[in-house]
Amino acid sequence: QIAYDAGFNTVSAWIKRNKTEASTLIERAVALNATVIDNKLARKLASKLKVKKNGKSTLPEKLLRCTTKNPEEIELFILEGDSAGGTAKMARDSRYQEVLPLRGKIMNVEKTESLGESQPVIDILKSIGFDPKNPKGKLRVGKIMILSDPDPDGPLHGDTLVHTPK
């Protein structure tokens, strides 16, 4: 106990004398910790986002695929709930529109699970063709549309968000 207290007092005294250096050291430690966490998440996602497994596609089971093979023509509709997915399945143009029904909003999932462990997040990343080894690479879809109802528990509040990847 005495050795610990003496060491702590020495470090404490150094911090008081060298505030700028101590602040820089703390900032670097925080940045290093964030990098370690990001790398762990990237490795975890990479293992879950394998493109092929036993020669079969690992796209989510709930994804309703379209017939076109041209990524620029594919429109992915991400929907809240299986009931909305059924309606969208009947209304879509199966030549170029895909539908992915999710169990609730992503913001709800983020509150309860680690984002890397969230099956809806993994399903979205698989559906768009995200490659964690090449995050700036081409996606398998040309447009992503998120359709959500106006519940106050999500960020969209009933709006339709359309994102066209570059």
PDB file of N, CA and C in Angstrom, residues 49 57-65 76 98-102 119-129 140:
ATOM      1  N   LEU A  49     -19.472 -10.870 -42.083  1.00  0.00           N
ATOM      2  CA  LEU A  49     -19.874 -10.369 -43.396  1.00  0.00           C
ATOM      3  C   LEU A  49     -19.182 -11.083 -44.549  1.00  0.00           C
ATOM      4  N   SER A  57     -24.462 -17.738 -51.324  1.00  0.00           N
ATOM      5  CA  SER A  57     -24.538 -16.348 -50.895  1.00  0.00           C
ATOM      6  C   SER A  57     -24.909 -16.287 -49.415  1.00  0.00           C
ATOM      7  N   THR A  58     -24.339 -15.336 -48.693  1.00  0.00           N
ATOM      8  CA  THR A  58     -24.677 -15.175 -47.283  1.00  0.00           C
ATOM      9  C   THR A  58     -25.584 -13.958 -47.084  1.00  0.00           C
ATOM     10  N   LEU A  59     -26.357 -13.617 -48.097  1.00  0.00           N
ATOM     11  CA  LEU A  59     -27.315 -12.519 -47.956  1.00  0.00           C
ATOM     12  C   LEU A  59     -28.379 -12.926 -46.939  1.00  0.00           C
ATOM     13  N   PRO A  60     -28.972 -11.960 -46.263  1.00  0.00           N
ATOM     14  CA  PRO A  60     -29.978 -12.284 -45.243  1.00  0.00           C
ATOM     15  C   PRO A  60     -31.156 -13.060 -45.838  1.00  0.00           C
ATOM     16  N   GLU A  61     -31.711 -13.977 -45.040  1.00  0.00           N
ATOM     17  CA  GLU A  61     -32.850 -14.774 -45.490  1.00  0.00           C
ATOM     18  C   GLU A  61     -34.067 -13.910 -45.796  1.00  0.00           C
ATOM     19  N   LYS A  62     -34.265 -12.827 -45.048  1.00  0.00           N
ATOM     20  CA  LYS A  62     -35.446 -11.981 -45.233  1.00  0.00           C
ATOM     21  C   LYS A  62     -35.339 -11.051 -46.442  1.00  0.00           C
ATOM     22  N   LEU A  63     -34.160 -10.953 -47.037  1.00  0.00           N
ATOM     23  CA  LEU A  63     -33.980 -10.063 -48.184  1.00  0.00           C
ATOM     24  C   LEU A  63     -34.721 -10.617 -49.400  1.00  0.00           C
ATOM     25  N   LEU A  64     -35.625  -9.819 -49.936  1.00  0.00           N
ATOM     26  CA  LEU A  64     -36.329 -10.182 -51.168  1.00  0.00           C
ATOM     27  C   LEU A  64     -35.518  -9.619 -52.329  1.00  0.00           C
ATOM     28  N   ARG A  65     -34.856 -10.491 -53.064  1.00  0.00           N
ATOM     29  CA  ARG A  65     -33.939 -10.069 -54.118  1.00  0.00           C
ATOM     30  C   ARG A  65     -34.683  -9.670 -55.384  1.00  0.00           C
ATOM     31  N   LEU A  76     -32.661  -0.787 -52.840  1.00  0.00           N
ATOM     32  CA  LEU A  76     -32.925  -1.550 -51.628  1.00  0.00           C
ATOM     33  C   LEU A  76     -33.836  -0.746 -50.712  1.00  0.00           C
ATOM     34  N   GLU A  98     -35.432  -4.344 -54.252  1.00  0.00           N
ATOM     35  CA  GLU A  98     -35.257  -5.347 -53.206  1.00  0.00           C
ATOM     36  C   GLU A  98     -35.854  -4.818 -51.911  1.00  0.00           C
ATOM     37  N   VAL A  99     -36.302  -5.740 -51.047  1.00  0.00           N
ATOM     38  CA  VAL A  99     -36.943  -5.360 -49.789  1.00  0.00           C
ATOM     39  C   VAL A  99     -36.272  -6.117 -48.652  1.00  0.00           C
ATOM     40  N   LEU A 100     -35.918  -5.372 -47.602  1.00  0.00           N
ATOM     41  CA  LEU A 100     -35.350  -5.979 -46.399  1.00  0.00           C
ATOM     42  C   LEU A 100     -36.167  -5.516 -45.193  1.00  0.00           C
ATOM     43  N   PRO A 101     -37.068  -6.376 -44.684  1.00  0.00           N
ATOM     44  CA  PRO A 101     -37.803  -6.011 -43.468  1.00  0.00           C
ATOM     45  C   PRO A 101     -36.937  -6.246 -42.235  1.00  0.00           C
ATOM     46  N   LEU A 102     -36.969  -5.306 -41.306  1.00  0.00           N
ATOM     47  CA  LEU A 102     -36.192  -5.416 -40.067  1.00  0.00           C
ATOM     48  C   LEU A 102     -37.129  -5.521 -38.871  1.00  0.00           C
ATOM     49  N   GLN A 119     -28.154  -8.057 -35.226  1.00  0.00           N
ATOM     50  CA  GLN A 119     -28.470  -8.780 -36.457  1.00  0.00           C
ATOM     51  C   GLN A 119     -29.060  -7.866 -37.525  1.00  0.00           C
ATOM     52  N   PRO A 120     -29.959  -6.922 -37.193  1.00  0.00           N
ATOM     53  CA  PRO A 120     -30.446  -6.022 -38.242  1.00  0.00           C
ATOM     54  C   PRO A 120     -29.328  -5.207 -38.909  1.00  0.00           C
ATOM     55  N   VAL A 121     -28.359  -4.744 -38.134  1.00  0.00           N
ATOM     56  CA  VAL A 121     -27.245  -3.986 -38.713  1.00  0.00           C
ATOM     57  C   VAL A 121     -26.430  -4.898 -39.633  1.00  0.00           C
ATOM     58  N   ILE A 122     -26.156  -6.102 -39.186  1.00  0.00           N
ATOM     59  CA  ILE A 122     -25.396  -7.052 -40.010  1.00  0.00           C
ATOM     60  C   ILE A 122     -26.172  -7.380 -41.273  1.00  0.00           C
ATOM     61  N   ASP A 123     -27.508  -7.563 -41.167  1.00  0.00           N
ATOM     62  CA  ASP A 123     -28.333  -7.836 -42.349  1.00  0.00           C
ATOM     63  C   ASP A 123     -28.276  -6.683 -43.346  1.00  0.00           C
ATOM     64  N   ILE A 124     -28.300  -5.443 -42.850  1.00  0.00           N
ATOM     65  CA  ILE A 124     -28.205  -4.285 -43.749  1.00  0.00           C
ATOM     66  C   ILE A 124     -26.848  -4.283 -44.449  1.00  0.00           C
ATOM     67  N   LEU A 125     -25.777  -4.466 -43.692  1.00  0.00           N
ATOM     68  CA  LEU A 125     -24.441  -4.450 -44.282  1.00  0.00           C
ATOM     69  C   LEU A 125     -24.275  -5.559 -45.311  1.00  0.00           C
ATOM     70  N   LYS A 126     -24.820  -6.745 -45.034  1.00  0.00           N
ATOM     71  CA  LYS A 126     -24.768  -7.845 -46.008  1.00  0.00           C
ATOM     72  C   LYS A 126     -25.582  -7.490 -47.249  1.00  0.00           C
ATOM     73  N   SER A 127     -26.757  -6.922 -47.043  1.00  0.00           N
ATOM     74  CA  SER A 127     -27.652  -6.606 -48.159  1.00  0.00           C
ATOM     75  C   SER A 127     -27.062  -5.579 -49.112  1.00  0.00           C
ATOM     76  N   ILE A 128     -26.336  -4.599 -48.568  1.00  0.00           N
ATOM     77  CA  ILE A 128     -25.767  -3.573 -49.443  1.00  0.00           C
ATOM     78  C   ILE A 128     -24.422  -4.005 -50.025  1.00  0.00           C
ATOM     79  N   GLY A 129     -23.870  -5.119 -49.505  1.00  0.00           N
ATOM     80  CA  GLY A 129     -22.599  -5.617 -50.022  1.00  0.00           C
ATOM     81  C   GLY A 129     -21.400  -4.919 -49.426  1.00  0.00           C
ATOM     82  N   ARG A 140     -23.347  -3.489 -53.655  1.00  0.00           N
ATOM     83  CA  ARG A 140     -24.129  -4.319 -54.567  1.00  0.00           C
ATOM     84  C   ARG A 140     -25.475  -3.681 -54.908  1.00  0.00           C
TER      85      ARG A 140
END
